[in-house]
Coordinates of C-alpha atoms in Angstrom, one line a residue:
X1 CA -13.2 12.3 -1.5
X2 CA -16.8 12.6 -2.5
X3 CA -16.2 13.0 -6.2
X4 CA -12.4 12.9 -6.7
X5 CA -9.7 10.2 -6.4
X6 CA -7.6 9.9 -3.3
X7 CA -4.8 12.4 -3.5
X8 CA -2.5 10.2 -1.3
X9 CA -3.2 7.3 -3.7
X10 CA -1.9 9.5 -6.5
X11 CA 1.2 10.5 -4.5
X12 CA 1.9 6.8 -4.0
X13 CA 1.6 6.0 -7.7
X14 CA 3.8 8.9 -8.6
X15 CA 6.4 7.6 -6.1
X16 CA 6.4 4.2 -7.6
X17 CA 6.8 5.6 -11.1
X18 CA 9.5 8.1 -10.2
X19 CA 11.4 5.4 -8.3
X20 CA 11.9 3.6 -11.6
X21 CA 12.9 6.7 -13.5
X22 CA 15.3 8.1 -10.9
X23 CA 16.9 4.9 -9.5
X24 CA 19.4 2.5 -11.0
X25 CA 18.2 -1.0 -11.6
X26 CA 17.6 -3.6 -10.2
X27 CA 14.4 -2.0 -9.0
X28 CA 12.7 -3.5 -5.9
X29 CA 9.4 -3.0 -7.9
X30 CA 9.3 -2.3 -11.6
X31 CA 6.0 -0.5 -12.0
X32 CA 6.0 0.7 -15.6
X33 CA 2.3 1.7 -15.4
X34 CA 2.3 3.9 -12.4
X35 CA 2.8 7.2 -14.1
X36 CA 0.7 6.1 -17.1
X37 CA -2.3 5.5 -14.8
X38 CA -1.9 8.9 -13.1
X39 CA -1.7 10.6 -16.4
X40 CA -0.1 14.0 -17.2
X41 CA -0.9 15.2 -13.7
X42 CA 2.2 13.3 -12.4
X43 CA 4.5 16.1 -13.5
X44 CA 2.4 18.7 -11.7
X45 CA 2.5 16.6 -8.5
X46 CA 6.2 16.0 -8.8
X47 CA 7.0 19.7 -9.5
X48 CA 4.8 20.9 -6.7
X49 CA 5.8 18.6 -3.9
X50 CA 9.4 17.4 -4.7
X51 CA 11.0 20.7 -3.8
X52 CA 9.4 20.5 -0.3
X53 CA 11.4 17.3 0.6
X54 CA 15.2 17.0 1.0
X55 CA 16.8 14.5 -1.4
X56 CA 17.2 11.6 1.2
X57 CA 13.5 11.9 2.3
X58 CA 12.4 11.7 -1.4
X59 CA 14.6 8.7 -2.2
X60 CA 13.7 6.8 1.0
X61 CA 10.0 7.4 0.8
X62 CA 9.9 6.2 -2.8
X63 CA 11.9 3.2 -2.0
X64 CA 9.5 2.4 0.9
X65 CA 6.3 2.7 -1.3
X66 CA 7.8 0.2 -3.7
X67 CA 9.1 -2.1 -1.0
X68 CA 5.7 -2.4 0.7
X69 CA 4.1 -3.6 -2.6
X70 CA 7.0 -5.9 -3.3
X71 CA 6.8 -7.4 0.2
X72 CA 3.1 -8.1 -0.2
X73 CA 3.5 -9.6 -3.6
X74 CA 6.4 -11.8 -2.4
X75 CA 4.3 -13.3 0.4
X76 CA 1.4 -13.8 -2.1
X77 CA 3.7 -15.7 -4.5
X78 CA 5.0 -17.8 -1.7
X79 CA 1.6 -18.9 -0.4
X80 CA -1.2 -21.1 -1.5
X81 CA -3.8 -18.4 -1.9
X82 CA -6.7 -18.4 -4.4
X83 CA -7.8 -14.8 -3.7
X84 CA -5.9 -11.5 -3.5
X85 CA -7.6 -8.6 -1.8
X86 CA -6.0 -5.2 -2.3
X87 CA -7.6 -2.9 0.3
X88 CA -7.4 0.8 -0.7
X89 CA -6.1 -0.3 -4.1
X90 CA -5.7 3.2 -5.4
X91 CA -3.8 3.1 -8.7
X92 CA -2.2 -0.3 -8.0
X93 CA -1.2 -2.0 -11.3
X94 CA -0.7 -5.6 -10.0
X95 CA -3.2 -7.1 -12.3
X96 CA -1.3 -5.9 -15.4
X97 CA 2.2 -6.3 -14.0
X98 CA 1.9 -9.8 -12.7
X99 CA 0.1 -12.0 -15.3
X100 CA 2.1 -14.9 -14.0
X101 CA 0.1 -14.7 -10.7
X102 CA -3.2 -13.5 -12.1
X103 CA -4.1 -16.8 -13.8
X104 CA -4.5 -18.7 -10.5
X105 CA -6.1 -15.9 -8.5
X106 CA -9.1 -13.8 -8.2
X107 CA -8.0 -10.2 -7.5
X108 CA -10.4 -8.0 -5.6
X109 CA -9.6 -4.3 -5.7
X110 CA -11.4 -2.6 -2.9
X111 CA -11.4 1.2 -2.8
X112 CA -13.6 4.3 -2.3
X113 CA -16.2 4.6 -5.1
X114 CA -14.9 7.9 -6.3
X115 CA -11.3 6.8 -6.5
X116 CA -12.2 3.5 -8.2
X117 CA -14.5 5.2 -10.7
X118 CA -11.6 7.5 -11.7
X119 CA -9.2 4.6 -12.0
X120 CA -11.6 2.6 -14.2
X121 CA -12.1 5.6 -16.5
X122 CA -8.3 5.9 -16.8
X123 CA -8.1 2.1 -17.6
X124 CA -10.8 2.6 -20.3
X125 CA -8.9 5.6 -21.8
X126 CA -5.7 3.7 -21.9
X127 CA -7.2 0.6 -23.4
X128 CA -5.8 -1.7 -20.6
X129 CA -7.4 -5.1 -20.7
X130 CA -9.7 -6.3 -17.9
X131 CA -9.7 -9.9 -16.8
X132 CA -12.6 -12.0 -15.4
X133 CA -10.1 -12.6 -12.5
X134 CA -10.1 -8.9 -11.7
X135 CA -13.0 -7.7 -9.5
X136 CA -13.6 -4.1 -8.6
X137 CA -15.3 -3.7 -5.2
X138 CA -16.3 -0.1 -4.4
X139 CA -16.6 0.5 -0.7
X140 CA -17.1 3.5 1.5
X141 CA -15.8 2.2 4.8
X142 CA -17.5 5.0 6.6
X143 CA -20.9 3.8 5.5
X144 CA -20.5 0.1 4.7
X145 CA -18.7 -2.8 6.5
X146 CA -15.8 -4.4 4.5
X147 CA -17.4 -7.8 4.9
X148 CA -20.5 -6.6 3.1
X149 CA -18.5 -5.0 0.3
X150 CA -16.4 -8.2 -0.2
X151 CA -19.5 -10.4 -0.1
X152 CA -21.3 -8.4 -2.7
X153 CA -18.2 -8.7 -4.9
X154 CA -18.2 -12.5 -4.7
X155 CA -15.4 -13.0 -2.2
X156 CA -15.3 -16.6 -0.9
X157 CA -14.8 -16.7 2.9
X158 CA -14.0 -20.5 2.7
X159 CA -11.0 -20.1 0.5
X160 CA -7.5 -18.8 1.5
X161 CA -6.8 -15.2 0.7
X162 CA -4.0 -12.7 0.9
X163 CA -5.0 -9.2 2.0
X164 CA -2.7 -6.4 0.9
X165 CA -3.4 -3.3 3.1
X166 CA -0.5 -1.0 2.7
X167 CA -0.3 2.7 2.8
X168 CA -3.8 2.9 4.4
X169 CA -3.5 2.3 8.2
X170 CA -1.4 5.5 8.8
X171 CA -4.6 7.5 8.0
X172 CA -7.0 5.3 10.2
X173 CA -8.0 5.4 13.8
X174 CA -7.2 2.5 16.1
X175 CA -10.9 1.5 16.0
X176 CA -10.9 1.4 12.2
X177 CA -7.7 -0.7 12.1
X178 CA -9.1 -3.1 14.6
X179 CA -12.4 -3.4 12.7
X180 CA -10.6 -4.3 9.5
X181 CA -8.4 -6.8 11.2
X182 CA -11.4 -8.5 12.8
X183 CA -13.0 -8.8 9.4
X184 CA -9.9 -10.4 7.9
X185 CA -9.8 -12.8 10.9
X186 CA -13.1 -14.2 9.5
X187 CA -11.4 -15.4 6.4
X188 CA -10.4 -19.1 5.8
X189 CA -7.5 -20.5 8.0
X190 CA -4.2 -19.8 6.4
X191 CA -5.3 -16.5 5.0
X192 CA -2.8 -13.6 5.6
X193 CA -2.8 -9.9 5.7
X194 CA 0.2 -7.6 5.0
X195 CA -0.2 -4.1 6.2
X196 CA 1.9 -1.1 6.9
X197 CA 1.4 1.2 9.9
X198 CA 2.9 4.4 11.0
X199 CA 5.8 3.9 13.4
X200 CA 5.9 5.8 16.6
X201 CA 7.9 9.1 16.5
X202 CA 10.5 7.9 18.9
X203 CA 11.9 5.3 16.6
X204 CA 12.2 7.5 13.5
X205 CA 15.7 8.5 12.3
X206 CA 16.5 11.9 11.1
X207 CA 15.2 11.3 7.6
X208 CA 11.9 9.7 8.9
X209 CA 11.4 12.6 11.3
X210 CA 11.9 15.2 8.5
X211 CA 9.5 13.3 6.2
X212 CA 6.8 13.2 8.9
X213 CA 7.2 16.9 9.6
X214 CA 6.8 17.9 6.0
X215 CA 4.2 15.3 4.9
X216 CA 1.8 15.6 7.8
X217 CA 0.4 19.0 6.8
X218 CA 0.3 17.9 3.1
X219 CA -1.9 14.8 4.0
X220 CA -4.1 17.0 6.2
X221 CA -4.6 19.5 3.4
X222 CA -5.5 16.7 1.0
X223 CA -8.3 15.7 3.4
X224 CA -6.6 12.5 4.6
X225 CA -4.9 13.4 7.9
X226 CA -2.4 11.1 9.4
X227 CA -3.0 9.4 12.8
X228 CA -0.5 8.9 15.6
X229 CA 2.1 6.2 15.2
X230 CA 2.2 2.8 16.9
X231 CA 4.9 1.1 19.1
X232 CA 5.8 -2.4 17.8
X233 CA 4.5 -4.1 21.0
X234 CA 1.1 -2.3 20.8
X235 CA 0.5 -3.2 17.2
X236 CA 1.3 -6.8 17.9
X237 CA -1.0 -6.8 20.9
X238 CA -3.8 -5.4 18.6
X239 CA -3.2 -8.1 16.0
X240 CA -3.3 -10.8 18.6
X241 CA -6.5 -9.4 20.2
X242 CA -8.1 -9.6 16.7
X243 CA -7.4 -13.3 16.6
X244 CA -4.5 -13.2 14.1
X245 CA -0.9 -14.4 14.5
X246 CA 2.1 -12.3 13.6
X247 CA 4.3 -14.3 11.2
X248 CA 6.7 -11.6 10.0
X249 CA 7.5 -8.1 11.4
X250 CA 10.6 -7.0 9.5
X251 CA 12.7 -4.0 10.7
X252 CA 14.1 -1.6 8.2
X253 CA 17.5 -3.5 8.4
X254 CA 15.7 -6.7 7.4
X255 CA 14.0 -5.0 4.4
X256 CA 17.3 -3.5 3.4
X257 CA 19.0 -6.9 3.4
X258 CA 16.2 -8.6 1.5
X259 CA 15.7 -6.0 -1.2
X260 CA 18.6 -3.6 -1.3
X261 CA 21.7 -5.7 -0.5
X262 CA 24.7 -5.1 -2.7
X263 CA 23.6 -1.6 -3.9
X264 CA 26.3 1.0 -4.0
X265 CA 24.0 4.0 -3.6
X266 CA 23.0 3.3 0.0
X267 CA 19.3 3.2 -1.0
X268 CA 16.9 2.0 1.8
X269 CA 13.3 2.5 2.8
X270 CA 12.4 5.2 5.3
X271 CA 11.5 4.5 9.0
X272 CA 8.2 6.3 8.8
X273 CA 6.2 3.1 8.1
X274 CA 6.6 -0.4 9.3
X275 CA 5.4 -3.6 7.6
X276 CA 3.9 -6.6 9.3
X277 CA 2.4 -9.9 8.1
X278 CA -0.3 -11.8 10.1
X279 CA -2.1 -15.0 9.6
X280 CA -5.5 -16.4 10.2
X281 CA -5.0 -19.5 12.4

């Protein structure tokens, strides 16, 4: 991570792009830029890692990566937020996909300096437009508090914000998760955070268990090892201890009903990650 982009962020972008290529519409998330941002390396990543996963694990993991972004963006669109903070933004393409929301928002993309520099170089190469409403905030969370990074980027702690923090917490210690939630709690009342966390092993179904077995050594080899999963009650206690209120904690069945109802292919997100939304009161 010292001089290269996050490998797991590239995995996530490839998943979003391949979901669109391999799945029949309607798509829970239509990310036409995901593979473009990764560049030609997406084929190498697909060819190297797809054969390691059974078909159901590939399909459900790609559905989940898209669902977590869609879920956060739906809550953003439904609220009265003036700022959108994407923590661990990776190769997120929100600012180009959702011009309908960008006009009324300031978007802060927070990521490791190496990953962010790599993304900005790709944006330059592709000629993608940059808006004054799109702020890039490099942050090394091992060396700099999130609050300092956001403050330096011009974040307004008096205005309501939506924090999107998906696909990051599974790699973080309990202390790091608590630190980030306590920082978010300092935002203006009405602010929210959507984040995904690793579910405890005991609640995983067969596909989720198989995904965890295969993906765990891959993440470790990429220098981003996974941390243990969380029981629902424990993560909710942590959120409350940090001064936030849980406002939505959908189970897989809830997400399937919201985003995959009526499909004939049985597509659904995996059980490996769980989504939760919490509010600053």
